[in-house]
Amino acid sequence: NQPYLLEKLLASIPQDKKDIQTIVVDDKSESTHLNAVKQLKEKYNFEFYQNDKIKSAGICRNIGLEKANGKWILFADGDDNFVSGFYDKISKYFNSEKDVIFFSPKSQHINTGKVADRHLSIEKIIKDYLNLKSRKSELLLRYNFMAPWSKMINKKFMDIHNIKFNKEFGAEDVMFSTKIGYFMKHFEVSKDVIYCIILRYGSNSRIFNESLFDIRLNARISRIKFLNQNLSKKEKDELNSFIIN
């Protein structure tokens, strides 16, 4: 339902690179936006698919995963975009055999273009890991970098561990990111910025109501149960002070 923002995202992805497969999955846009989506299909030489089930970012991302045939996966939300020159930053890792490559994002307000604060918590996780390389900073990287974007994920690694998204609206990323952090063995962290989060009122991350609260709470409970069952006592003790964040 935000084709003008989606176009900014698509425009930030180079069309002349033969080693990128760009997949766009429309999350049940309302009929008033379908003509604009059709125009984007005609303008951009990317693959377009439709989620015909319940409205869910998780279902859309799973559709993308089913269609993806490359070595690496990069996710993006339809109202964000990649920064200028991001291709050169990620292409350095195309031949890597790591499970995950982490990058730092930035954020800005949609109306003013000024720097926002949505990226600061992840930026701190990245900086702390690069500066400290401590066990705590690694655990924070593994389990508090909750977003699916701003990281390159090896598709073979995801397939081996059957890592996919939940379909529940508002809690799609929680267990996905938790399992990425738990199962990854070989990873790399880059100080480069490749992704820009656009802060706007009305986006899914800014919606708060009783139903969504329950969904997000249950997702966090599932996350804590998973970590309690799979982490060592020492790891749980180290994580205890910040795992519910």
Short mmCIF file of C-alpha atoms in Angstrom, two decimals:
data_model
loop_
_atom_site.label_atom_id
_atom_site.label_comp_id
_atom_site.label_asym_id
_atom_site.label_seq_id
_atom_site.Cartn_x
_atom_site.Cartn_y
_atom_site.Cartn_z
CA ASN A 1 0.00 0.00 0.00
CA GLN A 2 3.01 2.32 -0.32
CA PRO A 3 4.03 2.10 -4.01
CA TYR A 4 5.82 5.47 -3.96
CA LEU A 5 8.07 4.22 -1.16
CA LEU A 6 8.48 0.84 -2.84
CA GLU A 7 9.74 2.63 -5.94
CA LYS A 8 12.44 4.35 -3.87
CA LEU A 9 13.55 0.94 -2.66
CA LEU A 10 13.57 -0.54 -6.17
CA ALA A 11 15.45 2.47 -7.52
CA SER A 12 18.18 1.86 -4.92
CA ILE A 13 18.88 -1.61 -6.36
CA PRO A 14 21.04 -1.74 -9.53
CA GLN A 15 19.27 -3.33 -12.51
CA ASP A 16 22.44 -3.86 -14.55
CA LYS A 17 24.01 -6.43 -12.21
CA LYS A 18 23.47 -9.95 -13.52
CA ASP A 19 24.45 -11.53 -10.19
CA ILE A 20 21.48 -10.05 -8.29
CA GLN A 21 18.01 -11.61 -8.31
CA THR A 22 15.50 -9.07 -7.03
CA ILE A 23 12.20 -10.50 -5.79
CA VAL A 24 9.24 -8.28 -4.87
CA VAL A 25 6.28 -9.80 -3.05
CA ASP A 26 3.17 -7.63 -2.73
CA ASP A 27 1.46 -8.07 0.64
CA LYS A 28 -2.18 -7.88 -0.48
CA SER A 29 -2.16 -4.23 -1.54
CA GLU A 30 -5.59 -2.61 -1.65
CA SER A 31 -7.20 -2.25 -5.08
CA THR A 32 -6.51 1.49 -5.17
CA HIS A 33 -2.76 0.78 -5.32
CA LEU A 34 -2.74 -2.09 -7.81
CA ASN A 35 -2.36 0.14 -10.85
CA ALA A 36 0.73 1.76 -9.33
CA VAL A 37 2.16 -1.68 -8.57
CA LYS A 38 1.50 -2.70 -12.18
CA GLN A 39 3.44 0.34 -13.38
CA LEU A 40 6.38 -0.65 -11.18
CA LYS A 41 6.35 -4.12 -12.73
CA GLU A 42 6.60 -2.55 -16.18
CA LYS A 43 9.34 -0.10 -15.15
CA TYR A 44 11.67 -2.44 -13.23
CA ASN A 45 13.11 -5.66 -14.58
CA PHE A 46 12.56 -7.55 -11.33
CA GLU A 47 10.46 -10.55 -10.32
CA PHE A 48 7.04 -9.68 -8.86
CA TYR A 49 4.86 -12.08 -6.90
CA GLN A 50 1.62 -11.79 -4.95
CA ASN A 51 0.77 -12.97 -1.44
CA ASP A 52 -2.76 -14.33 -1.85
CA LYS A 53 -3.06 -15.65 1.71
CA ILE A 54 -3.49 -13.59 4.89
CA LYS A 55 -1.70 -10.26 5.09
CA SER A 56 1.71 -11.06 6.57
CA ALA A 57 5.27 -9.88 6.00
CA GLY A 58 6.40 -13.33 7.12
CA ILE A 59 4.42 -15.09 4.40
CA CYS A 60 5.78 -12.64 1.81
CA ARG A 61 9.37 -13.29 2.88
CA ASN A 62 8.81 -17.04 2.79
CA ILE A 63 7.50 -16.70 -0.77
CA GLY A 64 10.67 -14.79 -1.61
CA LEU A 65 12.78 -17.54 -0.07
CA GLU A 66 10.99 -20.16 -2.18
CA LYS A 67 11.72 -18.21 -5.35
CA ALA A 68 15.32 -17.30 -4.50
CA ASN A 69 18.01 -19.24 -6.34
CA GLY A 70 21.17 -17.42 -5.28
CA LYS A 71 23.79 -18.10 -2.63
CA TRP A 72 22.92 -15.12 -0.42
CA ILE A 73 19.68 -13.60 0.86
CA LEU A 74 19.19 -9.90 1.63
CA PHE A 75 15.83 -8.73 2.98
CA ALA A 76 14.31 -5.27 2.70
CA ASP A 77 11.04 -3.78 3.89
CA GLY A 78 9.02 -2.04 1.20
CA ASP A 79 9.26 1.39 2.82
CA ASP A 80 13.04 1.35 3.38
CA ASN A 81 15.91 1.45 0.88
CA PHE A 82 19.52 0.51 0.30
CA VAL A 83 22.19 3.20 0.54
CA SER A 84 24.14 4.43 -2.45
CA GLY A 85 27.02 2.12 -3.30
CA PHE A 86 25.72 -0.80 -1.24
CA TYR A 87 26.43 -3.27 -4.06
CA ASP A 88 30.17 -2.64 -3.85
CA LYS A 89 30.04 -3.24 -0.09
CA ILE A 90 28.20 -6.57 -0.30
CA SER A 91 29.95 -7.90 -3.41
CA LYS A 92 33.18 -8.23 -1.41
CA TYR A 93 31.53 -11.15 0.40
CA PHE A 94 29.95 -12.99 -2.53
CA ASN A 95 32.61 -15.73 -2.41
CA SER A 96 32.58 -15.99 1.38
CA GLU A 97 31.55 -19.27 2.99
CA LYS A 98 30.24 -17.60 6.16
CA ASP A 99 26.72 -18.25 7.42
CA VAL A 100 25.91 -14.58 8.01
CA ILE A 101 27.51 -11.19 7.22
CA PHE A 102 26.29 -8.37 9.49
CA PHE A 103 26.20 -4.70 8.50
CA SER A 104 25.25 -1.53 10.32
CA PRO A 105 22.10 0.33 9.15
CA LYS A 106 21.17 3.98 9.34
CA SER A 107 17.74 5.63 9.67
CA GLN A 108 16.04 8.86 8.68
CA HIS A 109 12.70 10.63 9.03
CA ILE A 110 10.55 10.35 5.93
CA ASN A 111 9.38 13.98 5.91
CA THR A 112 12.59 15.83 6.74
CA GLY A 113 15.32 13.41 5.73
CA LYS A 114 17.01 14.07 9.05
CA VAL A 115 18.78 11.31 10.93
CA ALA A 116 16.39 9.25 13.09
CA ASP A 117 17.08 6.91 16.02
CA ARG A 118 15.71 3.58 14.71
CA HIS A 119 19.18 2.28 13.88
CA LEU A 120 21.00 3.20 17.08
CA SER A 121 20.49 -0.03 19.02
CA ILE A 122 21.76 -2.17 16.13
CA GLU A 123 24.59 0.24 15.42
CA LYS A 124 25.69 -0.13 19.03
CA ILE A 125 25.61 -3.94 18.79
CA ILE A 126 27.83 -3.78 15.68
CA LYS A 127 30.27 -1.29 17.21
CA ASP A 128 30.51 -3.14 20.52
CA TYR A 129 31.29 -6.39 18.76
CA LEU A 130 33.95 -4.84 16.51
CA ASN A 131 35.55 -2.93 19.40
CA LEU A 132 35.31 -5.50 22.18
CA LYS A 133 35.11 -8.95 20.57
CA SER A 134 33.94 -10.22 23.96
CA ARG A 135 31.62 -13.13 24.67
CA LYS A 136 28.91 -10.73 25.80
CA SER A 137 29.18 -8.61 22.65
CA GLU A 138 28.91 -11.78 20.56
CA LEU A 139 25.81 -12.93 22.45
CA LEU A 140 24.23 -9.51 21.91
CA LEU A 141 25.01 -9.77 18.20
CA ARG A 142 23.49 -13.24 18.04
CA TYR A 143 20.34 -12.59 20.03
CA ASN A 144 19.56 -8.87 20.06
CA PHE A 145 20.06 -8.09 16.36
CA MET A 146 16.39 -8.87 15.81
CA ALA A 147 15.83 -7.39 12.36
CA PRO A 148 16.07 -9.54 9.19
CA TRP A 149 17.56 -6.71 7.13
CA SER A 150 21.09 -5.26 7.09
CA LYS A 151 22.59 -8.73 7.01
CA MET A 152 23.54 -11.19 4.25
CA ILE A 153 22.36 -14.70 5.08
CA ASN A 154 23.67 -17.81 3.37
CA LYS A 155 20.66 -19.57 1.81
CA LYS A 156 22.19 -23.04 2.17
CA PHE A 157 22.64 -22.36 5.90
CA MET A 158 18.96 -21.35 6.17
CA ASP A 159 17.82 -24.43 4.26
CA ILE A 160 19.89 -26.82 6.40
CA HIS A 161 18.27 -25.50 9.58
CA ASN A 162 14.82 -24.93 8.03
CA ILE A 163 14.79 -21.29 9.12
CA LYS A 164 11.67 -19.48 7.94
CA PHE A 165 9.37 -16.71 9.12
CA ASN A 166 6.28 -16.95 11.28
CA LYS A 167 3.08 -15.86 9.58
CA GLU A 168 1.67 -13.87 12.52
CA PHE A 169 1.45 -10.16 11.67
CA GLY A 170 3.71 -8.11 13.91
CA ALA A 171 5.93 -10.94 15.14
CA GLU A 172 7.45 -12.36 11.97
CA ASP A 173 11.08 -11.58 12.77
CA VAL A 174 11.47 -12.76 16.36
CA MET A 175 12.06 -16.50 16.04
CA PHE A 176 13.63 -16.11 12.60
CA SER A 177 16.40 -13.86 13.95
CA THR A 178 16.74 -15.91 17.14
CA LYS A 179 17.36 -19.10 15.14
CA ILE A 180 19.79 -17.32 12.82
CA GLY A 181 21.77 -16.25 15.89
CA TYR A 182 21.64 -19.66 17.52
CA PHE A 183 22.56 -21.85 14.54
CA MET A 184 25.21 -19.70 12.86
CA LYS A 185 28.76 -20.96 13.37
CA HIS A 186 30.79 -18.78 11.01
CA PHE A 187 29.98 -15.10 10.64
CA GLU A 188 31.56 -11.77 9.88
CA VAL A 189 30.73 -8.24 11.01
CA SER A 190 31.29 -5.20 8.80
CA LYS A 191 31.29 -1.56 9.82
CA ASP A 192 29.90 -0.66 6.39
CA VAL A 193 26.37 0.76 6.17
CA ILE A 194 24.19 -0.79 3.45
CA TYR A 195 20.59 -0.17 4.56
CA CYS A 196 18.45 2.84 5.51
CA ILE A 197 15.38 2.48 7.75
CA ILE A 198 12.71 5.05 6.94
CA LEU A 199 10.85 6.27 10.02
CA ARG A 200 7.24 7.10 9.28
CA TYR A 201 4.01 7.11 11.24
CA GLY A 202 1.62 4.38 10.13
CA SER A 203 4.30 1.77 9.42
CA ASN A 204 3.85 -1.68 10.95
CA SER A 205 6.58 -1.06 13.53
CA ARG A 206 4.67 2.01 14.78
CA ILE A 207 1.30 0.27 15.20
CA PHE A 208 0.25 -0.51 18.77
CA ASN A 209 -2.98 -2.17 19.87
CA GLU A 210 -4.07 -4.93 22.25
CA SER A 211 -4.08 -7.67 19.63
CA LEU A 212 -0.61 -6.82 18.37
CA PHE A 213 0.66 -6.55 21.93
CA ASP A 214 -0.48 -10.13 22.61
CA ILE A 215 1.12 -11.41 19.38
CA ARG A 216 4.44 -9.71 20.10
CA LEU A 217 4.40 -10.84 23.72
CA ASN A 218 3.79 -14.46 22.73
CA ALA A 219 6.61 -14.25 20.20
CA ARG A 220 8.98 -13.01 22.90
CA ILE A 221 7.88 -15.80 25.23
CA SER A 222 8.59 -18.35 22.48
CA ARG A 223 12.00 -16.79 22.00
CA ILE A 224 12.88 -17.02 25.69
CA LYS A 225 11.66 -20.64 25.85
CA PHE A 226 13.80 -21.54 22.84
CA LEU A 227 16.91 -19.98 24.36
CA ASN A 228 16.25 -21.53 27.77
CA GLN A 229 16.04 -24.96 26.14
CA ASN A 230 19.11 -24.58 23.93
CA LEU A 231 21.67 -22.36 25.64
CA SER A 232 24.13 -23.44 28.30
CA LYS A 233 23.70 -22.26 31.88
CA LYS A 234 26.68 -19.91 31.47
CA GLU A 235 25.21 -18.38 28.32
CA LYS A 236 21.81 -17.96 29.98
CA ASP A 237 23.44 -16.27 32.98
CA GLU A 238 25.27 -13.88 30.68
CA LEU A 239 22.12 -13.13 28.70
CA ASN A 240 19.78 -12.89 31.67
CA SER A 241 20.06 -9.11 32.07
CA PHE A 242 19.12 -8.22 28.52
CA ILE A 243 17.42 -11.18 26.82
CA ILE A 244 13.89 -9.73 27.17
CA ASN A 245 14.83 -6.50 25.34
#
